[in-house]
Tab-separated table of N, CA, C and O in Angstrom:
chain	number	residue	atom	x	y	z
A	289	MET	N	44.168	32.278	13.777
A	289	MET	CA	45.388	32.167	13.001
A	289	MET	C	46.094	33.509	13.053
A	289	MET	O	45.487	34.542	12.838
A	290	ASN	N	47.354	33.463	13.327
A	290	ASN	CA	48.091	34.721	13.353
A	290	ASN	C	48.636	35.046	11.962
A	290	ASN	O	48.606	34.221	11.051
A	291	GLY	N	49.160	36.239	11.826
A	291	GLY	CA	49.644	36.718	10.535
A	291	GLY	C	50.784	35.894	9.969
A	291	GLY	O	50.884	35.709	8.758
A	292	LYS	N	51.644	35.376	10.848
A	292	LYS	CA	52.794	34.594	10.371
A	292	LYS	C	52.340	33.288	9.736
A	292	LYS	O	52.880	32.866	8.719
A	293	VAL	N	51.363	32.637	10.344
A	293	VAL	CA	50.850	31.383	9.796
A	293	VAL	C	50.197	31.651	8.443
A	293	VAL	O	50.439	30.932	7.470
A	294	PHE	N	49.380	32.696	8.374
A	294	PHE	CA	48.732	33.056	7.116
A	294	PHE	C	49.772	33.321	6.039
A	294	PHE	O	49.665	32.806	4.921
A	295	ASP	N	50.766	34.139	6.360
A	295	ASP	CA	51.812	34.475	5.388
A	295	ASP	C	52.555	33.231	4.923
A	295	ASP	O	52.896	33.102	3.743
A	296	SER	N	52.811	32.309	5.838
A	296	SER	CA	53.508	31.073	5.494
A	296	SER	C	52.680	30.223	4.539
A	296	SER	O	53.185	29.705	3.537
A	297	ILE	N	51.392	30.071	4.848
A	297	ILE	CA	50.510	29.285	3.982
A	297	ILE	C	50.391	29.936	2.611
A	297	ILE	O	50.446	29.265	1.576
A	298	LEU	N	50.255	31.243	2.575
A	298	LEU	CA	50.145	31.964	1.313
A	298	LEU	C	51.405	31.781	0.480
A	298	LEU	O	51.335	31.499	-0.724
A	299	ALA	N	52.562	31.918	1.109
A	299	ALA	CA	53.830	31.750	0.390
A	299	ALA	C	53.948	30.336	-0.175
A	299	ALA	O	54.386	30.146	-1.323
A	300	GLN	N	53.565	29.335	0.617
A	300	GLN	CA	53.617	27.949	0.137
A	300	GLN	C	52.707	27.751	-1.064
A	300	GLN	O	53.079	27.105	-2.052
A	301	ALA	N	51.506	28.296	-0.994
A	301	ALA	CA	50.562	28.159	-2.107
A	301	ALA	C	51.115	28.819	-3.362
A	301	ALA	O	51.037	28.263	-4.457
A	302	GLN	N	51.707	29.987	-3.213
A	302	GLN	CA	52.245	30.710	-4.360
A	302	GLN	C	53.450	29.986	-4.969
A	302	GLN	O	53.644	30.012	-6.175
A	303	GLN	N	54.249	29.344	-4.132
A	303	GLN	CA	55.459	28.669	-4.605
A	303	GLN	C	55.177	27.283	-5.168
A	303	GLN	O	55.835	26.848	-6.118
A	304	GLN	N	54.215	26.576	-4.583
A	304	GLN	CA	54.046	25.168	-4.902
A	304	GLN	C	52.840	24.860	-5.786
A	304	GLN	O	52.733	23.747	-6.315
A	305	LEU	N	51.946	25.812	-5.968
A	305	LEU	CA	50.757	25.560	-6.764
A	305	LEU	C	50.784	26.375	-8.049
A	305	LEU	O	51.256	27.515	-8.057
A	306	SER	N	50.257	25.781	-9.114
A	306	SER	CA	50.117	26.528	-10.362
A	306	SER	C	49.024	27.575	-10.169
A	306	SER	O	48.270	27.541	-9.188
A	307	VAL	N	48.931	28.486	-11.116
A	307	VAL	CA	47.894	29.517	-11.036
A	307	VAL	C	46.513	28.868	-11.009
A	307	VAL	O	45.642	29.265	-10.230
A	308	THR	N	46.307	27.849	-11.824
A	308	THR	CA	45.026	27.142	-11.844
A	308	THR	C	44.729	26.526	-10.487
A	308	THR	O	43.600	26.620	-9.986
A	309	GLU	N	45.731	25.915	-9.886
A	309	GLU	CA	45.537	25.301	-8.565
A	309	GLU	C	45.283	26.365	-7.500
A	309	GLU	O	44.478	26.155	-6.586
A	310	GLN	N	45.940	27.510	-7.618
A	310	GLN	CA	45.705	28.600	-6.671
A	310	GLN	C	44.266	29.097	-6.773
A	310	GLN	O	43.616	29.369	-5.757
A	311	LEU	N	43.754	29.197	-7.996
A	311	LEU	CA	42.372	29.623	-8.188
A	311	LEU	C	41.398	28.591	-7.631
A	311	LEU	O	40.388	28.950	-7.014
A	312	ARG	N	41.691	27.309	-7.822
A	312	ARG	CA	40.849	26.251	-7.253
A	312	ARG	C	40.864	26.325	-5.730
A	312	ARG	O	39.827	26.166	-5.077
A	313	LEU	N	42.047	26.577	-5.147
A	313	LEU	CA	42.160	26.694	-3.698
A	313	LEU	C	41.350	27.887	-3.189
A	313	LEU	O	40.621	27.781	-2.205
A	314	ALA	N	41.460	29.008	-3.892
A	314	ALA	CA	40.719	30.206	-3.490
A	314	ALA	C	39.214	29.948	-3.549
A	314	ALA	O	38.475	30.330	-2.630
A	315	ALA	N	38.756	29.277	-4.592
A	315	ALA	CA	37.326	28.969	-4.719
A	315	ALA	C	36.883	28.017	-3.619
A	315	ALA	O	35.815	28.197	-3.025
A	316	ALA	N	37.707	27.023	-3.323
A	316	ALA	CA	37.355	26.057	-2.278
A	316	ALA	C	37.282	26.740	-0.914
A	316	ALA	O	36.369	26.477	-0.124
A	317	LEU	N	38.217	27.629	-0.635
A	317	LEU	CA	38.212	28.344	0.643
A	317	LEU	C	37.013	29.285	0.737
A	317	LEU	O	36.390	29.407	1.798
A	318	THR	N	36.687	29.941	-0.369
A	318	THR	CA	35.532	30.832	-0.388
A	318	THR	C	34.249	30.055	-0.131
A	318	THR	O	33.415	30.460	0.685
A	319	ASN	N	34.094	28.930	-0.815
A	319	ASN	CA	32.903	28.100	-0.614
A	319	ASN	C	32.839	27.572	0.807
A	319	ASN	O	31.776	27.547	1.423
A	320	SER	N	33.970	27.163	1.330
A	320	SER	CA	34.017	26.639	2.694
A	320	SER	C	33.602	27.701	3.703
A	320	SER	O	32.820	27.439	4.616
A	321	ALA	N	34.105	28.909	3.515
A	321	ALA	CA	33.766	30.003	4.434
A	321	ALA	C	32.293	30.365	4.326
A	321	ALA	O	31.637	30.647	5.331
A	322	ALA	N	31.753	30.340	3.114
A	322	ALA	CA	30.351	30.696	2.913
A	322	ALA	C	29.425	29.669	3.549
A	322	ALA	O	28.337	30.011	4.017
A	323	LEU	N	29.844	28.419	3.572
A	323	LEU	CA	29.011	27.353	4.116
A	323	LEU	C	29.261	27.101	5.598
A	323	LEU	O	28.545	26.339	6.237
A	324	SER	N	30.263	27.768	6.117
A	324	SER	CA	30.656	27.561	7.502
A	324	SER	C	29.563	27.975	8.474
A	324	SER	O	28.811	28.914	8.233
A	325	ASP	N	29.495	27.269	9.580
A	325	ASP	CA	28.548	27.656	10.633
A	325	ASP	C	28.887	29.027	11.181
A	325	ASP	O	28.044	29.699	11.770
A	326	ARG	N	30.136	29.431	11.015
A	326	ARG	CA	30.560	30.733	11.520
A	326	ARG	C	30.105	31.868	10.625
A	326	ARG	O	30.135	33.023	11.013
A	327	ALA	N	29.709	31.548	9.393
A	327	ALA	CA	29.250	32.593	8.481
A	327	ALA	C	27.950	33.176	9.019
A	327	ALA	O	27.064	32.463	9.444
A	328	VAL	N	27.860	34.484	8.997
A	328	VAL	CA	26.689	35.171	9.534
A	328	VAL	C	25.762	35.549	8.383
A	328	VAL	O	26.181	36.200	7.429
A	329	ALA	N	24.529	35.133	8.484
A	329	ALA	CA	23.537	35.509	7.484
A	329	ALA	C	22.874	36.805	7.925
A	329	ALA	O	22.535	36.969	9.093
A	330	HIS	N	22.717	37.713	6.997
A	330	HIS	CA	22.079	38.989	7.297
A	330	HIS	C	20.788	39.105	6.505
A	330	HIS	O	20.679	38.624	5.387
A	331	ARG	N	19.831	39.755	7.094
A	331	ARG	CA	18.575	40.049	6.411
A	331	ARG	C	18.592	41.518	6.001
A	331	ARG	O	19.194	42.352	6.667
A	332	ILE	N	17.900	41.825	4.923
A	332	ILE	CA	17.837	43.205	4.456
A	332	ILE	C	17.244	44.115	5.520
A	332	ILE	O	17.613	45.282	5.633
A	333	THR	N	16.369	43.571	6.337
A	333	THR	CA	15.750	44.387	7.379
A	333	THR	C	16.752	44.801	8.456
A	333	THR	O	16.479	45.719	9.221
A	334	ASP	N	17.912	44.135	8.509
A	334	ASP	CA	18.948	44.525	9.460
A	334	ASP	C	19.491	45.922	9.150
A	334	ASP	O	20.111	46.561	10.002
A	335	LEU	N	19.266	46.397	7.917
A	335	LEU	CA	19.777	47.706	7.509
A	335	LEU	C	18.816	48.850	7.834
A	335	LEU	O	19.153	50.014	7.626
A	336	LYS	N	17.653	48.511	8.360
A	336	LYS	CA	16.649	49.532	8.660
A	336	LYS	C	17.226	50.603	9.584
A	336	LYS	O	17.812	50.306	10.617
A	337	GLY	N	17.071	51.856	9.171
A	337	GLY	CA	17.524	52.980	9.984
A	337	GLY	C	18.981	53.348	9.786
A	337	GLY	O	19.434	54.373	10.283
A	338	LEU	N	19.726	52.539	9.043
A	338	LEU	CA	21.138	52.830	8.806
A	338	LEU	C	21.259	54.107	7.977
A	338	LEU	O	20.657	54.238	6.921
A	339	GLY	N	22.003	55.061	8.432
A	339	GLY	CA	22.186	56.321	7.726
A	339	GLY	C	21.084	57.329	7.970
A	339	GLY	O	21.040	58.376	7.334
A	340	LYS	N	20.210	57.017	8.896
A	340	LYS	CA	19.064	57.893	9.174
A	340	LYS	C	19.524	59.310	9.530
A	340	LYS	O	18.930	60.293	9.078
A	341	ALA	N	20.573	59.426	10.304
A	341	ALA	CA	21.050	60.741	10.754
A	341	ALA	C	21.522	61.604	9.588
A	341	ALA	O	21.418	62.829	9.631
A	342	ILE	N	22.015	60.965	8.532
A	342	ILE	CA	22.513	61.717	7.374
A	342	ILE	C	21.386	62.498	6.714
A	342	ILE	O	21.581	63.609	6.231
A	343	TRP	N	20.185	61.917	6.685
A	343	TRP	CA	19.054	62.524	5.995
A	343	TRP	C	18.185	63.378	6.912
A	343	TRP	O	17.224	64.001	6.445
A	344	GLU	N	18.533	63.451	8.177
A	344	GLU	CA	17.728	64.231	9.125
A	344	GLU	C	17.721	65.700	8.716
A	344	GLU	O	18.756	66.303	8.469
A	345	GLY	N	16.539	66.272	8.609
A	345	GLY	CA	16.404	67.684	8.261
A	345	GLY	C	16.490	67.975	6.775
A	345	GLY	O	16.467	69.132	6.371
A	346	VAL	N	16.601	66.952	5.933
A	346	VAL	CA	16.682	67.162	4.490
A	346	VAL	C	15.290	67.005	3.891
A	346	VAL	O	14.604	66.017	4.141
A	347	ASP	N	14.883	68.000	3.112
A	347	ASP	CA	13.598	67.931	2.424
A	347	ASP	C	13.785	67.051	1.191
A	347	ASP	O	14.556	67.380	0.285
A	348	ALA	N	13.093	65.918	1.144
A	348	ALA	CA	13.283	64.936	0.078
A	348	ALA	C	12.956	65.506	-1.299
A	348	ALA	O	13.702	65.282	-2.261
A	349	GLU	N	11.862	66.229	-1.415
A	349	GLU	CA	11.482	66.785	-2.720
A	349	GLU	C	12.503	67.792	-3.220
A	349	GLU	O	12.879	67.790	-4.389
A	350	GLN	N	12.974	68.648	-2.323
A	350	GLN	CA	13.972	69.636	-2.704
A	350	GLN	C	15.273	68.946	-3.111
A	350	GLN	O	15.907	69.322	-4.098
A	351	TYR	N	15.653	67.921	-2.391
A	351	TYR	CA	16.873	67.180	-2.709
A	351	TYR	C	16.777	66.579	-4.112
A	351	TYR	O	17.702	66.692	-4.918
A	352	VAL	N	15.635	65.945	-4.407
A	352	VAL	CA	15.454	65.308	-5.711
A	352	VAL	C	15.474	66.363	-6.818
A	352	VAL	O	16.099	66.162	-7.868
A	353	GLU	N	14.812	67.490	-6.605
A	353	GLU	CA	14.815	68.568	-7.609
A	353	GLU	C	16.237	69.055	-7.868
A	353	GLU	O	16.622	69.239	-9.019
A	354	GLU	N	17.015	69.284	-6.811
A	354	GLU	CA	18.395	69.735	-6.978
A	354	GLU	C	19.240	68.695	-7.685
A	354	GLU	O	20.075	69.029	-8.534
A	355	GLU	N	19.029	67.453	-7.354
A	355	GLU	CA	19.785	66.372	-7.991
A	355	GLU	C	19.468	66.297	-9.472
A	355	GLU	O	20.370	66.197	-10.306
A	356	ARG	N	18.186	66.356	-9.825
A	356	ARG	CA	17.783	66.320	-11.239
A	356	ARG	C	18.325	67.528	-11.991
A	356	ARG	O	18.727	67.419	-13.158
A	357	ALA	N	18.335	68.680	-11.359
A	357	ALA	CA	18.855	69.888	-12.001
A	357	ALA	C	20.343	69.748	-12.307
A	357	ALA	O	20.827	70.265	-13.307
A	358	SER	N	21.058	69.010	-11.478
A	358	SER	CA	22.511	68.837	-11.694
A	358	SER	C	22.799	67.948	-12.895
A	358	SER	O	23.894	67.961	-13.429
A	359	TRP	N	21.823	67.158	-13.331
A	359	TRP	CA	22.029	66.267	-14.477
A	359	TRP	C	22.213	67.047	-15.781
A	359	TRP	O	22.861	66.574	-16.689
A	360	ASP	N	21.653	68.233	-15.851
A	360	ASP	CA	21.724	69.016	-17.081
A	360	ASP	C	23.069	69.700	-17.256
A	360	ASP	O	23.311	70.300	-18.283
A	361	GLY	N	23.888	69.601	-16.267
A	361	GLY	CA	25.226	70.156	-16.421
A	361	GLY	C	25.413	71.346	-15.605
A	361	GLY	O	26.264	72.013	-15.397
């Protein structure tokens, strides 16, 4: 769907539907997208290693001590 089609549908919904109907439409579209075969399911294990480079070379104990020390002001 291109941007013009989306904008047209959105404008029609805003002009022709009450706020309650717009909310029902939004919920129906959300549910439809969530149940769609195109929806991608992710597992928590897919995040393994994400951000690893950020913590490279950081001493965990020292980091925690510094963080706790900052809580006192």
